[in-house]
Amino acid sequence: MLLRTAWRRAAAAVPVAPGPNSTAPTRGLRLRVVDHATQSDVPSATATPPQAESELRPLYMDVQATTPLDPRVLDAMIPYLVNYYGNPHSRTHAYGWESEAAMEHARQQVASLIGADPREIIFTSGATESNNIAIKELESAIQPDTSLVSVMTVNNEIGVKQPIAEIGRICSSRKVYFHTDAAQAVGKIPLDVNDMKIDLMSISGHKIYGPKGVGAIYIRRRPRVRVEALQSGGGQERGMRSGTVPTPLVVGLGAACEVAQQEMEYDHKRISKLAERLTQKIMKSLPDVVMNGDPEHHYPGCINLSFAYVEGESLLMALKDVALSSGSACTSASLEPSYVLRAIGTDEDLAHSSIRFGIGRFTTEEEVDYTVEKCIHHVKRLREMSPLWEMVQDGIDLKSIKWTQH
Amino acid sequence: MAAAGAGRLRRAASALLLRSPRLPARELSAPARLYHKKVVDHYENPRNVGSLDKTSKNVGTGLVGAPACGDVMKLQIQVDEKGKIVDARFKTFGCGSAIASSSLATEWVKGKTVEEALTIKNTDIAKELCLPPVKLHCSMLAEDAIKAALADYKLKQESTKGEAEKEKK
C-alpha cells in the first residue's frame, strides 16, 4: 500500500511540461534503471561503478497476456520469501506450521472469490496444469459419448463472456461434467461455482495481478468429481497434485484473489468507462473499424478491433511505445491468423488486421488517450501506404479481384 | 528545464520503485527488439510510397499477394525510352518486414535497366534488412512484385510495338 501510494505521488508530482510534442505525456510511467556494471557481489578494485541509465518503457496495454503484480500482493508475499520460508508440509516445527497456516489462509481467499469450499481448491503451477488435470482421464470415465464439457469463461482474444450458468444447467441436467477455464474471468466478473453448476475450474495467478508460476484448480466435492493426478509423488494436495506447495506463490495468489474480491465492482466500472472511451474515440475518428466479438456479452477490459486495409503487425510496429497484441499471444510466432477470429466467421483479411487492447486495474485515462491518438495517427498513415485502401477509394470491389495466391 | 525535472523524477521514482539498485546487467535481449531498426526506418522515413499513372505506356504495375494471406504488394516502375527505370513507387498491405522489403525494392530498381532489375534476388533483400527466417517470405514477395512490374511493362511495350506495326501496314 505504502509503495503504491508513494509511487503514485511521485509520478503525480511532476507537472506535464509543454514540450514540442505537447500531446504526448512527458512523464514515463514505467521506468527502469539499466545497470551496466558486471554482476558481482564481491567488490573488486577494477569494478566500475553502476551507471544508472534511465529508460522509458512502452505503455502496457496487454493485460490478457499477463498482469503486473499488485503492490498489495507483493507486500503479502515478501515475508514468505524472506522470513517464513518453511515447507508447508513439515509437520514437526513452527516453520512448517506457519507456512501451512499461510497456505490454508490463501486457499480460503481463493475459495471465497468463487463461492467454493476451501477443501475444493487444489494449488497448481498455473491454469494450463489445471486444464490438463481436469481433462485427463475424465473423458474415459462413465458416459460413453460426452463425458466432459469444457468452455472458457471469458475468451482471452475477444473478451466474449460465455453463458456459463446456462451451460452449467444443461450439463447438470444431462449428468455431464462441466469444466471451465476461468483464467481471464476470476476476480473480474462475479463467479459462483454453485450457482453456475461448475464442476471444475482453472484459475491462473498471473492474470489477476498475482505472481507467475501459480494457479489453482477447483474440483467439486458434492457430488464428488474424481480426477487423476498428473504428477505423482508425496501425495500433497489430497494426492491430486504432489509436490511442495510454494508458500510465497500461493500467498500471492490468495492475496490477489482477496484484493480482486474487494476491487471487482470498482475495477469493472472504471474499466468499462475506459473501454467505452477507447472504442468511441477510435470509431468516431476512423472509418472501417470492426469490433470482434459480441458487444453485449463482453468483458470490457478486452477489446479486439480490426482496422480494415491495415495489417495488424505493421500497426504493432508503428505503435512501438505501446505494448499490444495482435491475436492470441500463444500464436504470435506463427503466420496463421487467429483461430478464434476465424471461428466467429471473420473474413481472413480482417483477421490479419486485428489488434487486442487490454485495459486493466492500473490502466490510466491518459494511457488510453495516448494509445487512441497514436492508433488513429498510424492507421491513417498505414492506410495511405495500403494498396487495398487505394483500391477501395477508387471504388474497386476487393472481392472481385483475382489475387495471386502464394 | 523540463528534461532536468523529468530526469529528477526518473531518478526519484526509480529509487522508490527499486529497493535494491542491483539489477541484471543484460539489457533488452534481441527478441524484445523484434523489429530491426532497418525495418522500422522504412516505415518511419518512407521513401517512394505512392502511385504512378498505371495507364501510361511507360509504367509497369505489379500487384502480388492476397489479403487473405495478410500480404499484398503493389510495385510500379516508370521506364524511359532507353529502358532505364527512372522512378518507382510502392504500396503494401502487410507487416513491417513486408513494407520494408517492398520499399527497399523500389530503392534498388531505380537507376537500373529493365534487365538489371531482373537480377535482384530476395536473398539480397533479406540480407540487407536482416530479416529473421520467419519473415523471409516477405522478401520473396518483393522479388515477385519487381518481376510482375517488369512483366507488365514488357507486355505493354509489346502491345505498343504490335499496334505501331499494324499501323505501318
JSON list of C-alpha atoms in Angstrom, two decimals, chain A residues 193-388:
[
{"chain": "A", "resi": 193, "resn": "VAL", "atom": "CA", "xyz": [-19.38, -22.38, -8.75]},
{"chain": "A", "resi": 194, "resn": "ASN", "atom": "CA", "xyz": [-22.65, -23.45, -7.14]},
{"chain": "A", "resi": 195, "resn": "ASP", "atom": "CA", "xyz": [-24.95, -21.01, -8.89]},
{"chain": "A", "resi": 196, "resn": "MET", "atom": "CA", "xyz": [-23.34, -21.80, -12.21]},
{"chain": "A", "resi": 197, "resn": "LYS", "atom": "CA", "xyz": [-23.11, -25.54, -11.54]},
{"chain": "A", "resi": 198, "resn": "ILE", "atom": "CA", "xyz": [-19.41, -25.70, -12.33]},
{"chain": "A", "resi": 199, "resn": "ASP", "atom": "CA", "xyz": [-17.63, -28.96, -11.53]},
{"chain": "A", "resi": 200, "resn": "LEU", "atom": "CA", "xyz": [-14.08, -27.98, -12.39]},
{"chain": "A", "resi": 201, "resn": "MET", "atom": "CA", "xyz": [-12.49, -24.58, -12.78]},
{"chain": "A", "resi": 202, "resn": "SER", "atom": "CA", "xyz": [-8.97, -23.47, -13.74]},
{"chain": "A", "resi": 203, "resn": "ILE", "atom": "CA", "xyz": [-7.52, -20.37, -12.11]},
{"chain": "A", "resi": 204, "resn": "SER", "atom": "CA", "xyz": [-4.35, -18.50, -13.12]},
{"chain": "A", "resi": 205, "resn": "GLY", "atom": "CA", "xyz": [-2.33, -16.32, -10.77]},
{"chain": "A", "resi": 206, "resn": "HIS", "atom": "CA", "xyz": [-0.65, -14.01, -13.21]},
{"chain": "A", "resi": 207, "resn": "LYS", "atom": "CA", "xyz": [-3.87, -12.99, -14.95]},
{"chain": "A", "resi": 208, "resn": "ILE", "atom": "CA", "xyz": [-5.27, -11.38, -11.79]},
{"chain": "A", "resi": 209, "resn": "TYR", "atom": "CA", "xyz": [-2.30, -9.30, -10.66]},
{"chain": "A", "resi": 210, "resn": "GLY", "atom": "CA", "xyz": [-0.77, -12.20, -8.79]},
{"chain": "A", "resi": 211, "resn": "PRO", "atom": "CA", "xyz": [2.56, -13.96, -9.26]},
{"chain": "A", "resi": 212, "resn": "LYS", "atom": "CA", "xyz": [3.50, -16.11, -12.22]},
{"chain": "A", "resi": 213, "resn": "GLY", "atom": "CA", "xyz": [4.03, -19.84, -11.78]},
{"chain": "A", "resi": 214, "resn": "VAL", "atom": "CA", "xyz": [0.98, -20.48, -9.63]},
{"chain": "A", "resi": 215, "resn": "GLY", "atom": "CA", "xyz": [-2.66, -21.26, -10.18]},
{"chain": "A", "resi": 216, "resn": "ALA", "atom": "CA", "xyz": [-5.38, -23.43, -8.79]},
{"chain": "A", "resi": 217, "resn": "ILE", "atom": "CA", "xyz": [-7.98, -25.93, -9.84]},
{"chain": "A", "resi": 218, "resn": "TYR", "atom": "CA", "xyz": [-11.40, -26.03, -8.28]},
{"chain": "A", "resi": 219, "resn": "ILE", "atom": "CA", "xyz": [-12.71, -29.61, -8.00]},
{"chain": "A", "resi": 220, "resn": "ARG", "atom": "CA", "xyz": [-16.26, -30.10, -6.78]},
{"chain": "A", "resi": 221, "resn": "ARG", "atom": "CA", "xyz": [-16.77, -32.31, -3.73]},
{"chain": "A", "resi": 222, "resn": "ARG", "atom": "CA", "xyz": [-20.53, -32.62, -3.73]},
{"chain": "A", "resi": 223, "resn": "PRO", "atom": "CA", "xyz": [-21.22, -34.53, -5.91]},
{"chain": "A", "resi": 224, "resn": "ARG", "atom": "CA", "xyz": [-17.63, -35.73, -5.95]},
{"chain": "A", "resi": 225, "resn": "VAL", "atom": "CA", "xyz": [-15.66, -35.24, -9.13]},
{"chain": "A", "resi": 226, "resn": "ARG", "atom": "CA", "xyz": [-12.82, -37.68, -9.48]},
{"chain": "A", "resi": 227, "resn": "VAL", "atom": "CA", "xyz": [-9.69, -36.65, -11.33]},
{"chain": "A", "resi": 228, "resn": "GLU", "atom": "CA", "xyz": [-6.41, -38.41, -11.87]},
{"chain": "A", "resi": 229, "resn": "ALA", "atom": "CA", "xyz": [-3.23, -36.75, -10.72]},
{"chain": "A", "resi": 230, "resn": "LEU", "atom": "CA", "xyz": [-0.87, -35.51, -13.42]},
{"chain": "A", "resi": 231, "resn": "GLN", "atom": "CA", "xyz": [2.18, -35.76, -11.25]},
{"chain": "A", "resi": 232, "resn": "SER", "atom": "CA", "xyz": [2.66, -38.33, -8.52]},
{"chain": "A", "resi": 233, "resn": "GLY", "atom": "CA", "xyz": [4.96, -38.11, -5.53]},
{"chain": "A", "resi": 234, "resn": "GLY", "atom": "CA", "xyz": [4.48, -37.34, -1.85]},
{"chain": "A", "resi": 235, "resn": "GLY", "atom": "CA", "xyz": [0.70, -37.12, -2.03]},
{"chain": "A", "resi": 236, "resn": "GLN", "atom": "CA", "xyz": [0.38, -33.41, -1.27]},
{"chain": "A", "resi": 237, "resn": "GLU", "atom": "CA", "xyz": [-2.86, -31.55, -2.06]},
{"chain": "A", "resi": 238, "resn": "ARG", "atom": "CA", "xyz": [-5.04, -34.57, -1.19]},
{"chain": "A", "resi": 239, "resn": "GLY", "atom": "CA", "xyz": [-2.99, -36.72, -3.56]},
{"chain": "A", "resi": 240, "resn": "MET", "atom": "CA", "xyz": [-4.29, -34.76, -6.53]},
{"chain": "A", "resi": 241, "resn": "ARG", "atom": "CA", "xyz": [-1.11, -32.80, -7.08]},
{"chain": "A", "resi": 242, "resn": "SER", "atom": "CA", "xyz": [2.07, -33.96, -5.45]},
{"chain": "A", "resi": 243, "resn": "GLY", "atom": "CA", "xyz": [4.93, -31.56, -4.92]},
{"chain": "A", "resi": 244, "resn": "THR", "atom": "CA", "xyz": [5.70, -28.99, -2.25]},
{"chain": "A", "resi": 245, "resn": "VAL", "atom": "CA", "xyz": [3.22, -26.17, -2.38]},
{"chain": "A", "resi": 246, "resn": "PRO", "atom": "CA", "xyz": [5.20, -22.95, -2.94]},
{"chain": "A", "resi": 247, "resn": "THR", "atom": "CA", "xyz": [4.05, -20.88, 0.02]},
{"chain": "A", "resi": 248, "resn": "PRO", "atom": "CA", "xyz": [5.14, -17.44, -1.22]},
{"chain": "A", "resi": 249, "resn": "LEU", "atom": "CA", "xyz": [3.40, -18.02, -4.55]},
{"chain": "A", "resi": 250, "resn": "VAL", "atom": "CA", "xyz": [0.16, -19.29, -3.10]},
{"chain": "A", "resi": 251, "resn": "VAL", "atom": "CA", "xyz": [0.14, -16.48, -0.54]},
{"chain": "A", "resi": 252, "resn": "GLY", "atom": "CA", "xyz": [0.43, -14.16, -3.53]},
{"chain": "A", "resi": 253, "resn": "LEU", "atom": "CA", "xyz": [-2.42, -15.93, -5.31]},
{"chain": "A", "resi": 254, "resn": "GLY", "atom": "CA", "xyz": [-4.58, -15.74, -2.21]},
{"chain": "A", "resi": 255, "resn": "ALA", "atom": "CA", "xyz": [-3.83, -12.06, -1.70]},
{"chain": "A", "resi": 256, "resn": "ALA", "atom": "CA", "xyz": [-4.57, -11.39, -5.36]},
{"chain": "A", "resi": 257, "resn": "CYS", "atom": "CA", "xyz": [-7.94, -13.10, -5.03]},
{"chain": "A", "resi": 258, "resn": "GLU", "atom": "CA", "xyz": [-8.83, -11.17, -1.90]},
{"chain": "A", "resi": 259, "resn": "VAL", "atom": "CA", "xyz": [-7.86, -7.87, -3.47]},
{"chain": "A", "resi": 260, "resn": "ALA", "atom": "CA", "xyz": [-9.86, -8.81, -6.56]},
{"chain": "A", "resi": 261, "resn": "GLN", "atom": "CA", "xyz": [-12.92, -9.55, -4.49]},
{"chain": "A", "resi": 262, "resn": "GLN", "atom": "CA", "xyz": [-12.72, -6.15, -2.84]},
{"chain": "A", "resi": 263, "resn": "GLU", "atom": "CA", "xyz": [-11.98, -4.25, -6.04]},
{"chain": "A", "resi": 264, "resn": "MET", "atom": "CA", "xyz": [-14.12, -6.13, -8.53]},
{"chain": "A", "resi": 265, "resn": "GLU", "atom": "CA", "xyz": [-17.02, -3.76, -8.72]},
{"chain": "A", "resi": 266, "resn": "TYR", "atom": "CA", "xyz": [-14.90, -0.60, -8.78]},
{"chain": "A", "resi": 267, "resn": "ASP", "atom": "CA", "xyz": [-12.49, -2.08, -11.33]},
{"chain": "A", "resi": 268, "resn": "HIS", "atom": "CA", "xyz": [-15.34, -3.20, -13.56]},
{"chain": "A", "resi": 269, "resn": "LYS", "atom": "CA", "xyz": [-16.93, 0.23, -13.55]},
{"chain": "A", "resi": 270, "resn": "ARG", "atom": "CA", "xyz": [-13.67, 2.03, -14.20]},
{"chain": "A", "resi": 271, "resn": "ILE", "atom": "CA", "xyz": [-12.53, -0.38, -16.89]},
{"chain": "A", "resi": 272, "resn": "SER", "atom": "CA", "xyz": [-15.92, -0.20, -18.62]},
{"chain": "A", "resi": 273, "resn": "LYS", "atom": "CA", "xyz": [-15.66, 3.56, -18.76]},
{"chain": "A", "resi": 274, "resn": "LEU", "atom": "CA", "xyz": [-12.14, 3.47, -20.18]},
{"chain": "A", "resi": 275, "resn": "ALA", "atom": "CA", "xyz": [-13.12, 0.80, -22.71]},
{"chain": "A", "resi": 276, "resn": "GLU", "atom": "CA", "xyz": [-16.07, 2.87, -23.85]},
{"chain": "A", "resi": 277, "resn": "ARG", "atom": "CA", "xyz": [-13.78, 5.88, -24.17]},
{"chain": "A", "resi": 278, "resn": "LEU", "atom": "CA", "xyz": [-11.28, 3.94, -26.26]},
{"chain": "A", "resi": 279, "resn": "THR", "atom": "CA", "xyz": [-13.77, 2.40, -28.67]},
{"chain": "A", "resi": 280, "resn": "GLN", "atom": "CA", "xyz": [-15.84, 5.56, -29.07]},
{"chain": "A", "resi": 281, "resn": "LYS", "atom": "CA", "xyz": [-12.83, 7.73, -29.82]},
{"chain": "A", "resi": 282, "resn": "ILE", "atom": "CA", "xyz": [-11.41, 5.28, -32.34]},
{"chain": "A", "resi": 283, "resn": "MET", "atom": "CA", "xyz": [-14.68, 4.57, -34.10]},
{"chain": "A", "resi": 284, "resn": "LYS", "atom": "CA", "xyz": [-15.50, 8.26, -34.29]},
{"chain": "A", "resi": 285, "resn": "SER", "atom": "CA", "xyz": [-12.21, 9.15, -35.98]},
{"chain": "A", "resi": 286, "resn": "LEU", "atom": "CA", "xyz": [-11.65, 6.17, -38.26]},
{"chain": "A", "resi": 287, "resn": "PRO", "atom": "CA", "xyz": [-13.97, 4.52, -40.79]},
{"chain": "A", "resi": 288, "resn": "ASP", "atom": "CA", "xyz": [-14.00, 0.78, -41.45]},
{"chain": "A", "resi": 289, "resn": "VAL", "atom": "CA", "xyz": [-13.16, -0.38, -37.93]},
{"chain": "A", "resi": 290, "resn": "VAL", "atom": "CA", "xyz": [-14.84, -3.59, -36.77]},
{"chain": "A", "resi": 291, "resn": "MET", "atom": "CA", "xyz": [-15.11, -4.77, -33.16]},
{"chain": "A", "resi": 292, "resn": "ASN", "atom": "CA", "xyz": [-14.68, -8.52, -32.99]},
{"chain": "A", "resi": 293, "resn": "GLY", "atom": "CA", "xyz": [-16.92, -10.38, -30.59]},
{"chain": "A", "resi": 294, "resn": "ASP", "atom": "CA", "xyz": [-20.46, -9.97, -29.34]},
{"chain": "A", "resi": 295, "resn": "PRO", "atom": "CA", "xyz": [-20.75, -6.41, -27.97]},
{"chain": "A", "resi": 296, "resn": "GLU", "atom": "CA", "xyz": [-23.38, -7.39, -25.41]},
{"chain": "A", "resi": 297, "resn": "HIS", "atom": "CA", "xyz": [-21.85, -10.47, -23.77]},
{"chain": "A", "resi": 298, "resn": "HIS", "atom": "CA", "xyz": [-18.45, -8.98, -23.46]},
{"chain": "A", "resi": 299, "resn": "TYR", "atom": "CA", "xyz": [-15.88, -8.32, -20.77]},
{"chain": "A", "resi": 300, "resn": "PRO", "atom": "CA", "xyz": [-14.97, -4.64, -21.26]},
{"chain": "A", "resi": 301, "resn": "GLY", "atom": "CA", "xyz": [-11.27, -4.96, -20.49]},
{"chain": "A", "resi": 302, "resn": "CYS", "atom": "CA", "xyz": [-10.51, -6.95, -23.64]},
{"chain": "A", "resi": 303, "resn": "ILE", "atom": "CA", "xyz": [-11.17, -5.03, -26.85]},
{"chain": "A", "resi": 304, "resn": "ASN", "atom": "CA", "xyz": [-10.37, -6.63, -30.17]},
{"chain": "A", "resi": 305, "resn": "LEU", "atom": "CA", "xyz": [-10.63, -4.31, -33.16]},
{"chain": "A", "resi": 306, "resn": "SER", "atom": "CA", "xyz": [-9.98, -4.94, -36.84]},
{"chain": "A", "resi": 307, "resn": "PHE", "atom": "CA", "xyz": [-8.74, -1.97, -38.85]},
{"chain": "A", "resi": 308, "resn": "ALA", "atom": "CA", "xyz": [-9.62, -2.78, -42.43]},
{"chain": "A", "resi": 309, "resn": "TYR", "atom": "CA", "xyz": [-6.90, -2.42, -45.08]},
{"chain": "A", "resi": 310, "resn": "VAL", "atom": "CA", "xyz": [-4.14, -2.21, -42.47]},
{"chain": "A", "resi": 311, "resn": "GLU", "atom": "CA", "xyz": [-2.20, -5.27, -41.38]},
{"chain": "A", "resi": 312, "resn": "GLY", "atom": "CA", "xyz": [-2.04, -5.92, -37.64]},
{"chain": "A", "resi": 313, "resn": "GLU", "atom": "CA", "xyz": [1.68, -6.47, -37.22]},
{"chain": "A", "resi": 314, "resn": "SER", "atom": "CA", "xyz": [2.59, -3.29, -39.11]},
{"chain": "A", "resi": 315, "resn": "LEU", "atom": "CA", "xyz": [0.32, -1.37, -36.74]},
{"chain": "A", "resi": 316, "resn": "LEU", "atom": "CA", "xyz": [2.02, -3.01, -33.76]},
{"chain": "A", "resi": 317, "resn": "MET", "atom": "CA", "xyz": [5.39, -1.94, -35.16]},
{"chain": "A", "resi": 318, "resn": "ALA", "atom": "CA", "xyz": [4.10, 1.59, -35.67]},
{"chain": "A", "resi": 319, "resn": "LEU", "atom": "CA", "xyz": [2.72, 1.71, -32.12]},
{"chain": "A", "resi": 320, "resn": "LYS", "atom": "CA", "xyz": [6.09, 0.78, -30.75]},
{"chain": "A", "resi": 321, "resn": "ASP", "atom": "CA", "xyz": [5.70, 2.67, -27.49]},
{"chain": "A", "resi": 322, "resn": "VAL", "atom": "CA", "xyz": [2.55, 0.80, -26.51]},
{"chain": "A", "resi": 323, "resn": "ALA", "atom": "CA", "xyz": [2.65, -2.90, -25.64]},
{"chain": "A", "resi": 324, "resn": "LEU", "atom": "CA", "xyz": [-0.21, -4.51, -27.55]},
{"chain": "A", "resi": 325, "resn": "SER", "atom": "CA", "xyz": [-1.06, -7.79, -29.14]},
{"chain": "A", "resi": 326, "resn": "SER", "atom": "CA", "xyz": [-2.47, -8.95, -32.45]},
{"chain": "A", "resi": 327, "resn": "GLY", "atom": "CA", "xyz": [-4.44, -12.15, -31.92]},
{"chain": "A", "resi": 328, "resn": "SER", "atom": "CA", "xyz": [-3.65, -14.62, -29.19]},
{"chain": "A", "resi": 329, "resn": "ALA", "atom": "CA", "xyz": [-0.25, -14.31, -27.55]},
{"chain": "A", "resi": 330, "resn": "CYS", "atom": "CA", "xyz": [0.21, -18.05, -27.86]},
{"chain": "A", "resi": 331, "resn": "THR", "atom": "CA", "xyz": [0.16, -17.91, -31.63]},
{"chain": "A", "resi": 332, "resn": "SER", "atom": "CA", "xyz": [2.12, -14.76, -32.19]},
{"chain": "A", "resi": 333, "resn": "ALA", "atom": "CA", "xyz": [5.08, -16.64, -33.65]},
{"chain": "A", "resi": 334, "resn": "SER", "atom": "CA", "xyz": [3.04, -18.38, -36.34]},
{"chain": "A", "resi": 335, "resn": "LEU", "atom": "CA", "xyz": [1.89, -16.96, -39.65]},
{"chain": "A", "resi": 336, "resn": "GLU", "atom": "CA", "xyz": [-1.68, -18.13, -39.20]},
{"chain": "A", "resi": 337, "resn": "PRO", "atom": "CA", "xyz": [-4.45, -15.64, -38.49]},
{"chain": "A", "resi": 338, "resn": "SER", "atom": "CA", "xyz": [-6.23, -16.08, -35.17]},
{"chain": "A", "resi": 339, "resn": "TYR", "atom": "CA", "xyz": [-8.26, -19.27, -34.92]},
{"chain": "A", "resi": 340, "resn": "VAL", "atom": "CA", "xyz": [-10.74, -17.54, -32.64]},
{"chain": "A", "resi": 341, "resn": "LEU", "atom": "CA", "xyz": [-11.49, -14.87, -35.22]},
{"chain": "A", "resi": 342, "resn": "ARG", "atom": "CA", "xyz": [-11.79, -17.48, -37.91]},
{"chain": "A", "resi": 343, "resn": "ALA", "atom": "CA", "xyz": [-14.24, -19.41, -35.74]},
{"chain": "A", "resi": 344, "resn": "ILE", "atom": "CA", "xyz": [-16.53, -16.40, -35.33]},
{"chain": "A", "resi": 345, "resn": "GLY", "atom": "CA", "xyz": [-16.63, -16.01, -39.08]},
{"chain": "A", "resi": 346, "resn": "THR", "atom": "CA", "xyz": [-14.33, -13.01, -39.51]},
{"chain": "A", "resi": 347, "resn": "ASP", "atom": "CA", "xyz": [-13.01, -12.51, -43.04]},
{"chain": "A", "resi": 348, "resn": "GLU", "atom": "CA", "xyz": [-9.39, -13.59, -43.26]},
{"chain": "A", "resi": 349, "resn": "ASP", "atom": "CA", "xyz": [-8.09, -10.18, -44.29]},
{"chain": "A", "resi": 350, "resn": "LEU", "atom": "CA", "xyz": [-9.86, -8.63, -41.28]},
{"chain": "A", "resi": 351, "resn": "ALA", "atom": "CA", "xyz": [-8.37, -11.33, -39.07]},
{"chain": "A", "resi": 352, "resn": "HIS", "atom": "CA", "xyz": [-4.91, -10.20, -40.19]},
{"chain": "A", "resi": 353, "resn": "SER", "atom": "CA", "xyz": [-5.91, -6.64, -39.28]},
{"chain": "A", "resi": 354, "resn": "SER", "atom": "CA", "xyz": [-6.91, -7.23, -35.69]},
{"chain": "A", "resi": 355, "resn": "ILE", "atom": "CA", "xyz": [-5.39, -5.63, -32.60]},
{"chain": "A", "resi": 356, "resn": "ARG", "atom": "CA", "xyz": [-6.23, -6.51, -29.00]},
{"chain": "A", "resi": 357, "resn": "PHE", "atom": "CA", "xyz": [-6.30, -3.65, -26.47]},
{"chain": "A", "resi": 358, "resn": "GLY", "atom": "CA", "xyz": [-6.16, -4.76, -22.84]},
{"chain": "A", "resi": 359, "resn": "ILE", "atom": "CA", "xyz": [-7.40, -2.41, -20.14]},
{"chain": "A", "resi": 360, "resn": "GLY", "atom": "CA", "xyz": [-6.65, -3.39, -16.56]},
{"chain": "A", "resi": 361, "resn": "ARG", "atom": "CA", "xyz": [-6.69, -2.24, -12.97]},
{"chain": "A", "resi": 362, "resn": "PHE", "atom": "CA", "xyz": [-3.70, 0.07, -13.40]},
{"chain": "A", "resi": 363, "resn": "THR", "atom": "CA", "xyz": [-4.53, 1.49, -16.82]},
{"chain": "A", "resi": 364, "resn": "THR", "atom": "CA", "xyz": [-4.99, 5.24, -16.69]},
{"chain": "A", "resi": 365, "resn": "GLU", "atom": "CA", "xyz": [-7.16, 7.51, -18.77]},
{"chain": "A", "resi": 366, "resn": "GLU", "atom": "CA", "xyz": [-4.05, 9.25, -20.01]},
{"chain": "A", "resi": 367, "resn": "GLU", "atom": "CA", "xyz": [-2.62, 5.95, -21.27]},
{"chain": "A", "resi": 368, "resn": "VAL", "atom": "CA", "xyz": [-5.87, 5.22, -23.09]},
{"chain": "A", "resi": 369, "resn": "ASP", "atom": "CA", "xyz": [-5.91, 8.68, -24.67]},
{"chain": "A", "resi": 370, "resn": "TYR", "atom": "CA", "xyz": [-2.30, 8.39, -25.77]},
{"chain": "A", "resi": 371, "resn": "THR", "atom": "CA", "xyz": [-2.88, 4.94, -27.24]},
{"chain": "A", "resi": 372, "resn": "VAL", "atom": "CA", "xyz": [-6.01, 6.09, -29.07]},
{"chain": "A", "resi": 373, "resn": "GLU", "atom": "CA", "xyz": [-4.26, 9.13, -30.51]},
{"chain": "A", "resi": 374, "resn": "LYS", "atom": "CA", "xyz": [-1.27, 7.16, -31.74]},
{"chain": "A", "resi": 375, "resn": "CYS", "atom": "CA", "xyz": [-3.50, 4.42, -33.09]},
{"chain": "A", "resi": 376, "resn": "ILE", "atom": "CA", "xyz": [-5.60, 6.85, -35.13]},
{"chain": "A", "resi": 377, "resn": "HIS", "atom": "CA", "xyz": [-2.50, 8.60, -36.46]},
{"chain": "A", "resi": 378, "resn": "HIS", "atom": "CA", "xyz": [-0.76, 5.41, -37.54]},
{"chain": "A", "resi": 379, "resn": "VAL", "atom": "CA", "xyz": [-3.84, 3.72, -39.00]},
{"chain": "A", "resi": 380, "resn": "LYS", "atom": "CA", "xyz": [-4.29, 6.78, -41.21]},
{"chain": "A", "resi": 381, "resn": "ARG", "atom": "CA", "xyz": [-0.63, 6.62, -42.22]},
{"chain": "A", "resi": 382, "resn": "LEU", "atom": "CA", "xyz": [-0.70, 2.94, -42.94]},
{"chain": "A", "resi": 383, "resn": "ARG", "atom": "CA", "xyz": [-3.86, 3.30, -44.95]},
{"chain": "A", "resi": 384, "resn": "GLU", "atom": "CA", "xyz": [-2.05, 5.86, -47.12]},
{"chain": "A", "resi": 385, "resn": "MET", "atom": "CA", "xyz": [0.54, 3.14, -47.74]},
{"chain": "A", "resi": 386, "resn": "SER", "atom": "CA", "xyz": [-2.05, 0.45, -48.41]},
{"chain": "A", "resi": 387, "resn": "PRO", "atom": "CA", "xyz": [-2.92, -0.67, -51.96]},
{"chain": "A", "resi": 388, "resn": "LEU", "atom": "CA", "xyz": [-6.20, -2.08, -50.66]}
]
